[in-house]
Amino acid sequence: MKKVIFKYLLMSTIALLLIQNSVLGQQQFKSISSTSKLVVSGTSTVHDWEMEAENFNCEANLSLNENSITAISNIDFSCPVENIKSDNKIMDNKTYKALNSSKYPEISFKLNNKGTVESNSNIMSVGGTLTINNTKKEVTVPFTSEKTKQGQILVKGEIPLKMSDFGIDPPTAMLGTLKTGDEIKVSYEILLEKSNEIN
Protein backbone atom coordinates (compact mmCIF):
# COMPACT_ATOMS: atom_id res chain seq x y z
CA MET A 1 0.00 0.00 0.00
CA LYS A 2 2.82 2.40 0.91
CA LYS A 3 4.53 1.63 -2.41
CA VAL A 4 1.33 2.49 -4.29
CA ILE A 5 0.95 5.79 -2.42
CA PHE A 6 4.63 6.65 -2.96
CA LYS A 7 4.35 5.83 -6.68
CA TYR A 8 1.22 8.01 -6.97
CA LEU A 9 2.89 10.93 -5.17
CA LEU A 10 6.00 10.59 -7.33
CA MET A 11 4.00 10.60 -10.57
CA SER A 12 1.93 13.58 -9.38
CA THR A 13 5.08 15.54 -8.52
CA ILE A 14 6.63 14.81 -11.91
CA ALA A 15 3.42 15.85 -13.68
CA LEU A 16 3.29 19.12 -11.72
CA LEU A 17 6.93 19.86 -12.53
CA LEU A 18 6.32 19.22 -16.23
CA ILE A 19 3.30 21.54 -16.21
CA GLN A 20 5.25 24.21 -14.31
CA ASN A 21 8.17 24.01 -16.74
CA SER A 22 5.78 24.27 -19.67
CA VAL A 23 4.12 27.40 -18.26
CA LEU A 24 7.43 28.99 -17.29
CA GLY A 25 8.69 28.36 -20.80
CA GLN A 26 5.92 30.46 -22.25
CA GLN A 27 6.06 34.14 -23.01
CA GLN A 28 3.34 36.74 -23.43
CA PHE A 29 3.11 38.56 -26.76
CA LYS A 30 0.94 41.42 -28.00
CA SER A 31 0.24 42.69 -31.51
CA ILE A 32 1.93 45.75 -33.00
CA SER A 33 -0.98 47.68 -34.52
CA SER A 34 1.07 49.83 -36.87
CA THR A 35 2.56 46.84 -38.71
CA SER A 36 -0.26 44.30 -38.41
CA LYS A 37 -2.94 43.85 -41.05
CA LEU A 38 -6.38 42.25 -41.24
CA VAL A 39 -8.49 42.29 -44.42
CA VAL A 40 -12.04 41.02 -44.99
CA SER A 41 -12.84 40.31 -48.64
CA GLY A 42 -15.80 38.98 -50.58
CA THR A 43 -17.82 39.09 -53.77
CA SER A 44 -20.98 40.78 -54.99
CA THR A 45 -23.18 40.79 -58.08
CA VAL A 46 -21.31 43.90 -59.28
CA HIS A 47 -17.68 43.59 -58.14
CA ASP A 48 -15.40 42.06 -55.55
CA TRP A 49 -14.85 44.07 -52.40
CA GLU A 50 -12.57 44.29 -49.37
CA MET A 51 -12.47 46.05 -46.03
CA GLU A 52 -9.47 46.51 -43.76
CA ALA A 53 -9.32 46.77 -39.98
CA GLU A 54 -7.70 50.06 -39.00
CA ASN A 55 -6.90 48.86 -35.51
CA PHE A 56 -7.27 45.64 -33.53
CA ASN A 57 -5.70 43.96 -30.51
CA CYS A 58 -4.25 40.49 -30.11
CA GLU A 59 -2.52 38.97 -27.08
CA ALA A 60 -1.13 35.44 -26.92
CA ASN A 61 0.86 33.22 -24.58
CA LEU A 62 3.34 31.25 -26.68
CA SER A 63 6.04 28.63 -26.33
CA LEU A 64 8.78 28.88 -28.94
CA ASN A 65 11.68 26.93 -30.27
CA GLU A 66 14.38 28.74 -32.21
CA ASN A 67 12.19 29.72 -35.15
CA SER A 68 8.56 28.78 -34.62
CA ILE A 69 5.64 28.37 -32.22
CA THR A 70 5.44 25.02 -30.43
CA ALA A 71 2.50 25.64 -28.07
CA ILE A 72 -0.20 28.23 -27.36
CA SER A 73 -2.01 28.50 -24.01
CA ASN A 74 -3.97 31.69 -24.66
CA ILE A 75 -5.19 33.87 -27.53
CA ASP A 76 -7.30 36.96 -26.93
CA PHE A 77 -8.22 38.89 -30.10
CA SER A 78 -10.64 41.80 -30.36
CA CYS A 79 -11.58 44.30 -33.06
CA PRO A 80 -14.24 47.03 -32.96
CA VAL A 81 -16.65 46.46 -35.85
CA GLU A 82 -16.55 50.10 -36.90
CA ASN A 83 -12.75 50.00 -37.17
CA ILE A 84 -13.22 47.84 -40.28
CA LYS A 85 -13.45 50.17 -43.27
CA SER A 86 -13.52 50.21 -47.08
CA ASP A 87 -13.12 53.11 -49.49
CA ASN A 88 -16.91 53.46 -49.66
CA LYS A 89 -18.79 55.01 -46.73
CA ILE A 90 -22.14 53.68 -47.95
CA MET A 91 -20.78 50.13 -47.90
CA ASP A 92 -19.26 50.71 -44.46
CA ASN A 93 -22.57 51.90 -43.01
CA LYS A 94 -24.49 48.98 -44.52
CA THR A 95 -21.90 46.57 -43.15
CA TYR A 96 -22.13 48.06 -39.65
CA LYS A 97 -25.91 47.83 -39.81
CA ALA A 98 -25.76 44.18 -40.95
CA LEU A 99 -23.40 43.38 -38.06
CA ASN A 100 -25.56 45.29 -35.52
CA SER A 101 -22.51 47.32 -34.48
CA SER A 102 -24.57 49.66 -32.29
CA LYS A 103 -25.66 46.68 -30.18
CA TYR A 104 -22.67 44.35 -30.59
CA PRO A 105 -19.69 46.64 -31.25
CA GLU A 106 -16.87 44.10 -31.09
CA ILE A 107 -15.64 41.00 -32.87
CA SER A 108 -13.57 38.62 -30.73
CA PHE A 109 -11.69 35.33 -30.87
CA LYS A 110 -10.55 33.31 -27.87
CA LEU A 111 -8.65 30.06 -27.67
CA ASN A 112 -10.93 27.28 -26.42
CA ASN A 113 -10.12 24.90 -23.58
CA LYS A 114 -9.13 22.22 -26.07
CA GLY A 115 -6.90 24.55 -28.04
CA THR A 116 -3.82 22.78 -29.30
CA VAL A 117 -1.36 23.64 -32.02
CA GLU A 118 -1.54 21.11 -34.83
CA SER A 119 1.09 21.07 -37.53
CA ASN A 120 0.75 19.92 -41.14
CA SER A 121 4.02 20.57 -42.97
CA ASN A 122 4.65 24.32 -42.54
CA ILE A 123 1.01 25.15 -41.78
CA MET A 124 -0.26 25.05 -38.19
CA SER A 125 -3.78 25.50 -36.83
CA VAL A 126 -5.53 26.27 -33.58
CA GLY A 127 -9.17 26.03 -32.48
CA GLY A 128 -11.19 28.68 -30.70
CA THR A 129 -14.42 30.59 -30.38
CA LEU A 130 -15.15 33.41 -32.83
CA THR A 131 -17.89 35.83 -31.78
CA ILE A 132 -19.57 38.10 -34.35
CA ASN A 133 -22.98 39.75 -33.99
CA ASN A 134 -23.25 38.14 -30.52
CA THR A 135 -23.12 34.71 -32.20
CA LYS A 136 -20.42 32.26 -31.16
CA LYS A 137 -18.94 29.67 -33.51
CA GLU A 138 -16.12 27.19 -33.03
CA VAL A 139 -13.58 27.66 -35.82
CA THR A 140 -10.18 26.32 -36.78
CA VAL A 141 -7.66 29.00 -37.69
CA PRO A 142 -4.73 27.97 -39.92
CA PHE A 143 -1.51 29.97 -39.77
CA THR A 144 2.19 30.07 -40.48
CA SER A 145 4.71 31.76 -38.21
CA GLU A 146 8.25 33.00 -38.40
CA LYS A 147 10.61 34.68 -35.98
CA THR A 148 12.11 38.00 -37.08
CA LYS A 149 15.64 39.17 -36.41
CA GLN A 150 14.22 41.52 -33.75
CA GLY A 151 12.72 38.57 -31.84
CA GLN A 152 9.18 39.35 -32.95
CA ILE A 153 6.76 36.72 -34.29
CA LEU A 154 5.00 37.22 -37.63
CA VAL A 155 1.80 35.17 -37.89
CA LYS A 156 0.00 34.89 -41.25
CA GLY A 157 -3.10 33.10 -42.43
CA GLU A 158 -6.59 33.24 -43.85
CA ILE A 159 -9.90 31.73 -42.86
CA PRO A 160 -13.08 31.31 -44.94
CA LEU A 161 -16.35 32.21 -43.21
CA LYS A 162 -20.04 32.55 -44.03
CA MET A 163 -21.99 35.58 -42.85
CA SER A 164 -25.11 33.47 -42.41
CA ASP A 165 -23.33 31.32 -39.79
CA PHE A 166 -23.34 34.42 -37.56
CA GLY A 167 -26.93 35.47 -38.24
CA ILE A 168 -25.86 38.17 -40.69
CA ASP A 169 -27.85 39.00 -43.81
CA PRO A 170 -25.34 39.87 -46.57
CA PRO A 171 -25.60 43.65 -47.22
CA THR A 172 -27.28 44.98 -50.35
CA ALA A 173 -27.11 48.35 -52.10
CA MET A 174 -28.36 50.22 -55.18
CA LEU A 175 -31.98 49.25 -54.49
CA GLY A 176 -31.01 45.61 -54.22
CA THR A 177 -29.16 45.38 -57.53
CA LEU A 178 -25.87 44.97 -55.66
CA LYS A 179 -25.91 41.90 -53.43
CA THR A 180 -22.87 40.69 -51.54
CA GLY A 181 -22.10 36.98 -51.42
CA ASP A 182 -22.51 34.98 -48.22
CA GLU A 183 -18.95 33.66 -48.27
CA ILE A 184 -16.10 35.91 -47.11
CA LYS A 185 -12.39 35.49 -46.43
CA VAL A 186 -10.43 36.97 -43.53
CA SER A 187 -6.71 37.38 -44.27
CA TYR A 188 -4.28 38.50 -41.60
CA GLU A 189 -0.65 39.30 -40.93
CA ILE A 190 -0.08 39.94 -37.23
CA LEU A 191 3.28 41.00 -35.88
CA LEU A 192 3.67 40.07 -32.22
CA GLU A 193 6.21 41.51 -29.82
CA LYS A 194 7.18 40.16 -26.44
CA SER A 195 5.19 41.67 -23.60
CA ASN A 196 6.65 39.99 -20.51
CA GLU A 197 7.57 36.62 -19.07
CA ILE A 198 4.77 34.58 -17.50
CA ASN A 199 5.50 33.88 -13.87
PDB file of N, CA and C in Angstrom, residues 30-107:
ATOM      1  N   LYS A  30       2.066  40.564 -27.614  1.00  0.00           N
ATOM      2  CA  LYS A  30       0.944  41.417 -28.005  1.00  0.00           C
ATOM      3  C   LYS A  30       1.201  41.950 -29.416  1.00  0.00           C
ATOM      4  N   SER A  31       0.123  42.244 -30.119  1.00  0.00           N
ATOM      5  CA  SER A  31       0.245  42.686 -31.506  1.00  0.00           C
ATOM      6  C   SER A  31       0.758  44.117 -31.597  1.00  0.00           C
ATOM      7  N   ILE A  32       1.482  44.403 -32.688  1.00  0.00           N
ATOM      8  CA  ILE A  32       1.929  45.752 -32.999  1.00  0.00           C
ATOM      9  C   ILE A  32       0.970  46.307 -34.049  1.00  0.00           C
ATOM     10  N   SER A  33       0.105  47.209 -33.647  1.00  0.00           N
ATOM     11  CA  SER A  33      -0.981  47.679 -34.516  1.00  0.00           C
ATOM     12  C   SER A  33      -0.477  48.301 -35.810  1.00  0.00           C
ATOM     13  N   SER A  34       0.597  49.073 -35.715  1.00  0.00           N
ATOM     14  CA  SER A  34       1.065  49.833 -36.874  1.00  0.00           C
ATOM     15  C   SER A  34       1.584  48.949 -38.002  1.00  0.00           C
ATOM     16  N   THR A  35       2.004  47.723 -37.679  1.00  0.00           N
ATOM     17  CA  THR A  35       2.564  46.842 -38.705  1.00  0.00           C
ATOM     18  C   THR A  35       1.769  45.547 -38.882  1.00  0.00           C
ATOM     19  N   SER A  36       0.617  45.456 -38.242  1.00  0.00           N
ATOM     20  CA  SER A  36      -0.257  44.297 -38.407  1.00  0.00           C
ATOM     21  C   SER A  36      -1.385  44.641 -39.366  1.00  0.00           C
ATOM     22  N   LYS A  37      -1.928  43.614 -40.001  1.00  0.00           N
ATOM     23  CA  LYS A  37      -2.937  43.854 -41.045  1.00  0.00           C
ATOM     24  C   LYS A  37      -4.005  42.773 -40.997  1.00  0.00           C
ATOM     25  N   LEU A  38      -5.266  43.190 -41.154  1.00  0.00           N
ATOM     26  CA  LEU A  38      -6.384  42.255 -41.240  1.00  0.00           C
ATOM     27  C   LEU A  38      -7.351  42.751 -42.305  1.00  0.00           C
ATOM     28  N   VAL A  39      -7.641  41.910 -43.293  1.00  0.00           N
ATOM     29  CA  VAL A  39      -8.491  42.292 -44.418  1.00  0.00           C
ATOM     30  C   VAL A  39      -9.637  41.300 -44.561  1.00  0.00           C
ATOM     31  N   VAL A  40     -10.851  41.825 -44.706  1.00  0.00           N
ATOM     32  CA  VAL A  40     -12.038  41.017 -44.988  1.00  0.00           C
ATOM     33  C   VAL A  40     -12.403  41.242 -46.446  1.00  0.00           C
ATOM     34  N   SER A  41     -12.534  40.164 -47.218  1.00  0.00           N
ATOM     35  CA  SER A  41     -12.845  40.308 -48.638  1.00  0.00           C
ATOM     36  C   SER A  41     -13.988  39.386 -49.037  1.00  0.00           C
ATOM     37  N   GLY A  42     -14.672  39.782 -50.114  1.00  0.00           N
ATOM     38  CA  GLY A  42     -15.798  38.977 -50.576  1.00  0.00           C
ATOM     39  C   GLY A  42     -16.192  39.349 -51.991  1.00  0.00           C
ATOM     40  N   THR A  43     -17.330  38.849 -52.408  1.00  0.00           N
ATOM     41  CA  THR A  43     -17.820  39.086 -53.766  1.00  0.00           C
ATOM     42  C   THR A  43     -19.192  39.742 -53.711  1.00  0.00           C
ATOM     43  N   SER A  44     -19.626  40.248 -54.848  1.00  0.00           N
ATOM     44  CA  SER A  44     -20.979  40.781 -54.986  1.00  0.00           C
ATOM     45  C   SER A  44     -21.418  40.584 -56.425  1.00  0.00           C
ATOM     46  N   THR A  45     -22.666  40.918 -56.718  1.00  0.00           N
ATOM     47  CA  THR A  45     -23.183  40.788 -58.081  1.00  0.00           C
ATOM     48  C   THR A  45     -22.586  41.832 -59.010  1.00  0.00           C
ATOM     49  N   VAL A  46     -21.894  42.849 -58.453  1.00  0.00           N
ATOM     50  CA  VAL A  46     -21.308  43.904 -59.276  1.00  0.00           C
ATOM     51  C   VAL A  46     -19.790  43.790 -59.335  1.00  0.00           C
ATOM     52  N   HIS A  47     -19.143  43.675 -58.176  1.00  0.00           N
ATOM     53  CA  HIS A  47     -17.684  43.593 -58.145  1.00  0.00           C
ATOM     54  C   HIS A  47     -17.222  42.992 -56.822  1.00  0.00           C
ATOM     55  N   ASP A  48     -15.984  42.529 -56.802  1.00  0.00           N
ATOM     56  CA  ASP A  48     -15.403  42.056 -55.546  1.00  0.00           C
ATOM     57  C   ASP A  48     -15.143  43.245 -54.629  1.00  0.00           C
ATOM     58  N   TRP A  49     -15.031  42.990 -53.348  1.00  0.00           N
ATOM     59  CA  TRP A  49     -14.846  44.073 -52.398  1.00  0.00           C
ATOM     60  C   TRP A  49     -13.904  43.613 -51.279  1.00  0.00           C
ATOM     61  N   GLU A  50     -13.358  44.591 -50.554  1.00  0.00           N
ATOM     62  CA  GLU A  50     -12.569  44.293 -49.371  1.00  0.00           C
ATOM     63  C   GLU A  50     -12.631  45.447 -48.381  1.00  0.00           C
ATOM     64  N   MET A  51     -12.493  45.084 -47.123  1.00  0.00           N
ATOM     65  CA  MET A  51     -12.472  46.050 -46.033  1.00  0.00           C
ATOM     66  C   MET A  51     -11.278  45.708 -45.141  1.00  0.00           C
ATOM     67  N   GLU A  52     -10.653  46.736 -44.589  1.00  0.00           N
ATOM     68  CA  GLU A  52      -9.470  46.511 -43.760  1.00  0.00           C
ATOM     69  C   GLU A  52      -9.682  47.076 -42.354  1.00  0.00           C
ATOM     70  N   ALA A  53      -9.228  46.313 -41.364  1.00  0.00           N
ATOM     71  CA  ALA A  53      -9.321  46.766 -39.977  1.00  0.00           C
ATOM     72  C   ALA A  53      -8.246  47.803 -39.704  1.00  0.00           C
ATOM     73  N   GLU A  54      -8.660  49.002 -39.285  1.00  0.00           N
ATOM     74  CA  GLU A  54      -7.697  50.063 -39.004  1.00  0.00           C
ATOM     75  C   GLU A  54      -6.932  49.808 -37.713  1.00  0.00           C
ATOM     76  N   ASN A  55      -7.548  49.109 -36.798  1.00  0.00           N
ATOM     77  CA  ASN A  55      -6.903  48.860 -35.510  1.00  0.00           C
ATOM     78  C   ASN A  55      -7.557  47.661 -34.838  1.00  0.00           C
ATOM     79  N   PHE A  56      -6.763  46.783 -34.277  1.00  0.00           N
ATOM     80  CA  PHE A  56      -7.275  45.638 -33.528  1.00  0.00           C
ATOM     81  C   PHE A  56      -6.228  45.232 -32.506  1.00  0.00           C
ATOM     82  N   ASN A  57      -6.612  44.361 -31.586  1.00  0.00           N
ATOM     83  CA  ASN A  57      -5.703  43.958 -30.512  1.00  0.00           C
ATOM     84  C   ASN A  57      -5.637  42.441 -30.431  1.00  0.00           C
ATOM     85  N   CYS A  58      -4.431  41.928 -30.266  1.00  0.00           N
ATOM     86  CA  CYS A  58      -4.248  40.486 -30.107  1.00  0.00           C
ATOM     87  C   CYS A  58      -3.172  40.228 -29.064  1.00  0.00           C
ATOM     88  N   GLU A  59      -3.493  39.395 -28.086  1.00  0.00           N
ATOM     89  CA  GLU A  59      -2.525  38.974 -27.081  1.00  0.00           C
ATOM     90  C   GLU A  59      -2.472  37.457 -27.072  1.00  0.00           C
ATOM     91  N   ALA A  60      -1.280  36.894 -26.887  1.00  0.00           N
ATOM     92  CA  ALA A  60      -1.135  35.442 -26.917  1.00  0.00           C
ATOM     93  C   ALA A  60      -0.001  34.998 -26.004  1.00  0.00           C
ATOM     94  N   ASN A  61      -0.184  33.837 -25.381  1.00  0.00           N
ATOM     95  CA  ASN A  61       0.862  33.217 -24.584  1.00  0.00           C
ATOM     96  C   ASN A  61       1.454  32.070 -25.411  1.00  0.00           C
ATOM     97  N   LEU A  62       2.736  32.170 -25.746  1.00  0.00           N
ATOM     98  CA  LEU A  62       3.345  31.252 -26.685  1.00  0.00           C
ATOM     99  C   LEU A  62       4.572  30.564 -26.112  1.00  0.00           C
ATOM    100  N   SER A  63       4.773  29.320 -26.546  1.00  0.00           N
ATOM    101  CA  SER A  63       6.036  28.629 -26.332  1.00  0.00           C
ATOM    102  C   SER A  63       6.733  28.553 -27.680  1.00  0.00           C
ATOM    103  N   LEU A  64       8.042  28.812 -27.687  1.00  0.00           N
ATOM    104  CA  LEU A  64       8.782  28.881 -28.944  1.00  0.00           C
ATOM    105  C   LEU A  64       9.995  27.966 -28.917  1.00  0.00           C
ATOM    106  N   ASN A  65      10.343  27.468 -30.123  1.00  0.00           N
ATOM    107  CA  ASN A  65      11.676  26.929 -30.265  1.00  0.00           C
ATOM    108  C   ASN A  65      12.496  28.013 -30.951  1.00  0.00           C
ATOM    109  N   GLU A  66      13.541  27.698 -31.635  1.00  0.00           N
ATOM    110  CA  GLU A  66      14.384  28.739 -32.214  1.00  0.00           C
ATOM    111  C   GLU A  66      13.655  29.602 -33.234  1.00  0.00           C
ATOM    112  N   ASN A  67      12.781  28.967 -34.041  1.00  0.00           N
ATOM    113  CA  ASN A  67      12.195  29.718 -35.153  1.00  0.00           C
ATOM    114  C   ASN A  67      10.672  29.697 -35.239  1.00  0.00           C
ATOM    115  N   SER A  68      10.004  28.878 -34.450  1.00  0.00           N
ATOM    116  CA  SER A  68       8.557  28.776 -34.623  1.00  0.00           C
ATOM    117  C   SER A  68       7.833  28.520 -33.307  1.00  0.00           C
ATOM    118  N   ILE A  69       6.500  28.590 -33.373  1.00  0.00           N
ATOM    119  CA  ILE A  69       5.636  28.372 -32.217  1.00  0.00           C
ATOM    120  C   ILE A  69       5.471  26.873 -31.987  1.00  0.00           C
ATOM    121  N   THR A  70       5.631  26.424 -30.750  1.00  0.00           N
ATOM    122  CA  THR A  70       5.442  25.015 -30.427  1.00  0.00           C
ATOM    123  C   THR A  70       4.186  24.768 -29.595  1.00  0.00           C
ATOM    124  N   ALA A  71       3.710  25.794 -28.886  1.00  0.00           N
ATOM    125  CA  ALA A  71       2.499  25.644 -28.072  1.00  0.00           C
ATOM    126  C   ALA A  71       1.882  27.009 -27.812  1.00  0.00           C
ATOM    127  N   ILE A  72       0.556  27.003 -27.652  1.00  0.00           N
ATOM    128  CA  ILE A  72      -0.198  28.232 -27.356  1.00  0.00           C
ATOM    129  C   ILE A  72      -1.149  27.936 -26.209  1.00  0.00           C
ATOM    130  N   SER A  73      -1.099  28.719 -25.140  1.00  0.00           N
ATOM    131  CA  SER A  73      -2.007  28.503 -24.015  1.00  0.00           C
ATOM    132  C   SER A  73      -3.095  29.564 -23.930  1.00  0.00           C
ATOM    133  N   ASN A  74      -2.948  30.648 -24.706  1.00  0.00           N
ATOM    134  CA  ASN A  74      -3.973  31.689 -24.665  1.00  0.00           C
ATOM    135  C   ASN A  74      -3.906  32.545 -25.923  1.00  0.00           C
ATOM    136  N   ILE A  75      -5.066  32.869 -26.479  1.00  0.00           N
ATOM    137  CA  ILE A  75      -5.189  33.872 -27.532  1.00  0.00           C
ATOM    138  C   ILE A  75      -6.398  34.732 -27.190  1.00  0.00           C
ATOM    139  N   ASP A  76      -6.214  36.023 -27.205  1.00  0.00           N
ATOM    140  CA  ASP A  76      -7.305  36.964 -26.933  1.00  0.00           C
ATOM    141  C   ASP A  76      -7.261  38.046 -28.006  1.00  0.00           C
ATOM    142  N   PHE A  77      -8.175  37.943 -28.975  1.00  0.00           N
ATOM    143  CA  PHE A  77      -8.224  38.887 -30.100  1.00  0.00           C
ATOM    144  C   PHE A  77      -9.522  39.677 -30.037  1.00  0.00           C
ATOM    145  N   SER A  78      -9.429  40.978 -30.308  1.00  0.00           N
ATOM    146  CA  SER A  78     -10.642  41.802 -30.364  1.00  0.00           C
ATOM    147  C   SER A  78     -10.476  42.902 -31.403  1.00  0.00           C
ATOM    148  N   CYS A  79     -11.588  43.248 -32.052  1.00  0.00           N
ATOM    149  CA  CYS A  79     -11.580  44.301 -33.061  1.00  0.00           C
ATOM    150  C   CYS A  79     -12.934  44.999 -33.067  1.00  0.00           C
ATOM    151  N   PRO A  80     -12.970  46.302 -32.846  1.00  0.00           N
ATOM    152  CA  PRO A  80     -14.238  47.032 -32.965  1.00  0.00           C
ATOM    153  C   PRO A  80     -14.768  46.929 -34.393  1.00  0.00           C
ATOM    154  N   VAL A  81     -16.037  46.620 -34.528  1.00  0.00           N
ATOM    155  CA  VAL A  81     -16.647  46.464 -35.855  1.00  0.00           C
ATOM    156  C   VAL A  81     -16.431  47.706 -36.709  1.00  0.00           C
ATOM    157  N   GLU A  82     -16.616  48.872 -36.119  1.00  0.00           N
ATOM    158  CA  GLU A  82     -16.547  50.104 -36.903  1.00  0.00           C
ATOM    159  C   GLU A  82     -15.117  50.575 -37.153  1.00  0.00           C
ATOM    160  N   ASN A  83     -14.129  49.749 -36.762  1.00  0.00           N
ATOM    161  CA  ASN A  83     -12.746  49.996 -37.168  1.00  0.00           C
ATOM    162  C   ASN A  83     -12.433  49.300 -38.492  1.00  0.00           C
ATOM    163  N   ILE A  84     -13.391  48.535 -39.006  1.00  0.00           N
ATOM    164  CA  ILE A  84     -13.215  47.838 -40.284  1.00  0.00           C
ATOM    165  C   ILE A  84     -13.821  48.726 -41.371  1.00  0.00           C
ATOM    166  N   LYS A  85     -12.994  49.169 -42.309  1.00  0.00           N
ATOM    167  CA  LYS A  85     -13.448  50.170 -43.273  1.00  0.00           C
ATOM    168  C   LYS A  85     -13.041  49.811 -44.706  1.00  0.00           C
ATOM    169  N   SER A  86     -13.844  50.319 -45.654  1.00  0.00           N
ATOM    170  CA  SER A  86     -13.517  50.207 -47.077  1.00  0.00           C
ATOM    171  C   SER A  86     -13.272  51.625 -47.598  1.00  0.00           C
ATOM    172  N   ASP A  87     -13.243  51.767 -48.922  1.00  0.00           N
ATOM    173  CA  ASP A  87     -13.117  53.112 -49.488  1.00  0.00           C
ATOM    174  C   ASP A  87     -14.479  53.672 -49.881  1.00  0.00           C
ATOM    175  N   ASN A  88     -15.546  53.053 -49.335  1.00  0.00           N
ATOM    176  CA  ASN A  88     -16.907  53.459 -49.658  1.00  0.00           C
ATOM    177  C   ASN A  88     -17.726  53.570 -48.372  1.00  0.00           C
ATOM    178  N   LYS A  89     -18.073  54.795 -47.993  1.00  0.00           N
ATOM    179  CA  LYS A  89     -18.791  55.010 -46.733  1.00  0.00           C
ATOM    180  C   LYS A  89     -20.165  54.354 -46.720  1.00  0.00           C
ATOM    181  N   ILE A  90     -20.819  54.307 -47.884  1.00  0.00           N
ATOM    182  CA  ILE A  90     -22.145  53.675 -47.948  1.00  0.00           C
ATOM    183  C   ILE A  90     -22.024  52.192 -47.607  1.00  0.00           C
ATOM    184  N   MET A  91     -21.017  51.543 -48.188  1.00  0.00           N
ATOM    185  CA  MET A  91     -20.782  50.128 -47.896  1.00  0.00           C
ATOM    186  C   MET A  91     -20.446  49.919 -46.422  1.00  0.00           C
ATOM    187  N   ASP A  92     -19.617  50.808 -45.880  1.00  0.00           N
ATOM    188  CA  ASP A  92     -19.263  50.710 -44.462  1.00  0.00           C
ATOM    189  C   ASP A  92     -20.510  50.753 -43.589  1.00  0.00           C
ATOM    190  N   ASN A  93     -21.371  51.740 -43.829  1.00  0.00           N
ATOM    191  CA  ASN A  93     -22.566  51.899 -43.006  1.00  0.00           C
ATOM    192  C   ASN A  93     -23.497  50.701 -43.120  1.00  0.00           C
ATOM    193  N   LYS A  94     -23.622  50.155 -44.326  1.00  0.00           N
ATOM    194  CA  LYS A  94     -24.491  48.984 -44.524  1.00  0.00           C
ATOM    195  C   LYS A  94     -23.898  47.759 -43.828  1.00  0.00           C
ATOM    196  N   THR A  95     -22.568  47.677 -43.834  1.00  0.00           N
ATOM    197  CA  THR A  95     -21.899  46.573 -43.147  1.00  0.00           C
ATOM    198  C   THR A  95     -22.103  46.672 -41.644  1.00  0.00           C
ATOM    199  N   TYR A  96     -21.944  47.869 -41.090  1.00  0.00           N
ATOM    200  CA  TYR A  96     -22.130  48.058 -39.648  1.00  0.00           C
ATOM    201  C   TYR A  96     -23.573  47.749 -39.238  1.00  0.00           C
ATOM    202  N   LYS A  97     -24.504  48.118 -40.093  1.00  0.00           N
ATOM    203  CA  LYS A  97     -25.908  47.829 -39.813  1.00  0.00           C
ATOM    204  C   LYS A  97     -26.159  46.327 -39.836  1.00  0.00           C
ATOM    205  N   ALA A  98     -25.584  45.632 -40.834  1.00  0.00           N
ATOM    206  CA  ALA A  98     -25.764  44.181 -40.946  1.00  0.00           C
ATOM    207  C   ALA A  98     -25.160  43.451 -39.743  1.00  0.00           C
ATOM    208  N   LEU A  99     -24.062  44.005 -39.205  1.00  0.00           N
ATOM    209  CA  LEU A  99     -23.399  43.384 -38.059  1.00  0.00           C
ATOM    210  C   LEU A  99     -23.935  43.888 -36.715  1.00  0.00           C
ATOM    211  N   ASN A 100     -24.967  44.749 -36.753  1.00  0.00           N
ATOM    212  CA  ASN A 100     -25.555  45.294 -35.522  1.00  0.00           C
ATOM    213  C   ASN A 100     -24.490  45.917 -34.619  1.00  0.00           C
ATOM    214  N   SER A 101     -23.642  46.759 -35.224  1.00  0.00           N
ATOM    215  CA  SER A 101     -22.508  47.318 -34.480  1.00  0.00           C
ATOM    216  C   SER A 101     -22.940  48.194 -33.306  1.00  0.00           C
ATOM    217  N   SER A 102     -24.108  48.812 -33.397  1.00  0.00           N
ATOM    218  CA  SER A 102     -24.573  49.659 -32.289  1.00  0.00           C
ATOM    219  C   SER A 102     -24.907  48.820 -31.057  1.00  0.00           C
ATOM    220  N   LYS A 103     -25.290  47.570 -31.288  1.00  0.00           N
ATOM    221  CA  LYS A 103     -25.660  46.676 -30.184  1.00  0.00           C
ATOM    222  C   LYS A 103     -24.520  45.740 -29.798  1.00  0.00           C
ATOM    223  N   TYR A 104     -23.789  45.270 -30.817  1.00  0.00           N
ATOM    224  CA  TYR A 104     -22.672  44.352 -30.591  1.00  0.00           C
ATOM    225  C   TYR A 104     -21.424  44.929 -31.272  1.00  0.00           C
ATOM    226  N   PRO A 105     -20.742  45.838 -30.600  1.00  0.00           N
ATOM    227  CA  PRO A 105     -19.693  46.644 -31.250  1.00  0.00           C
ATOM    228  C   PRO A 105     -18.350  45.957 -31.469  1.00  0.00           C
ATOM    229  N   GLU A 106     -18.203  44.705 -31.017  1.00  0.00           N
ATOM    230  CA  GLU A 106     -16.871  44.102 -31.086  1.00  0.00           C
ATOM    231  C   GLU A 106     -16.909  42.685 -31.640  1.00  0.00           C
ATOM    232  N   ILE A 107     -15.879  42.364 -32.404  1.00  0.00           N
ATOM    233  CA  ILE A 107     -15.636  40.998 -32.870  1.00  0.00           C
ATOM    234  C   ILE A 107     -14.504  40.434 -32.013  1.00  0.00           C
TER     235      ILE A 107
END
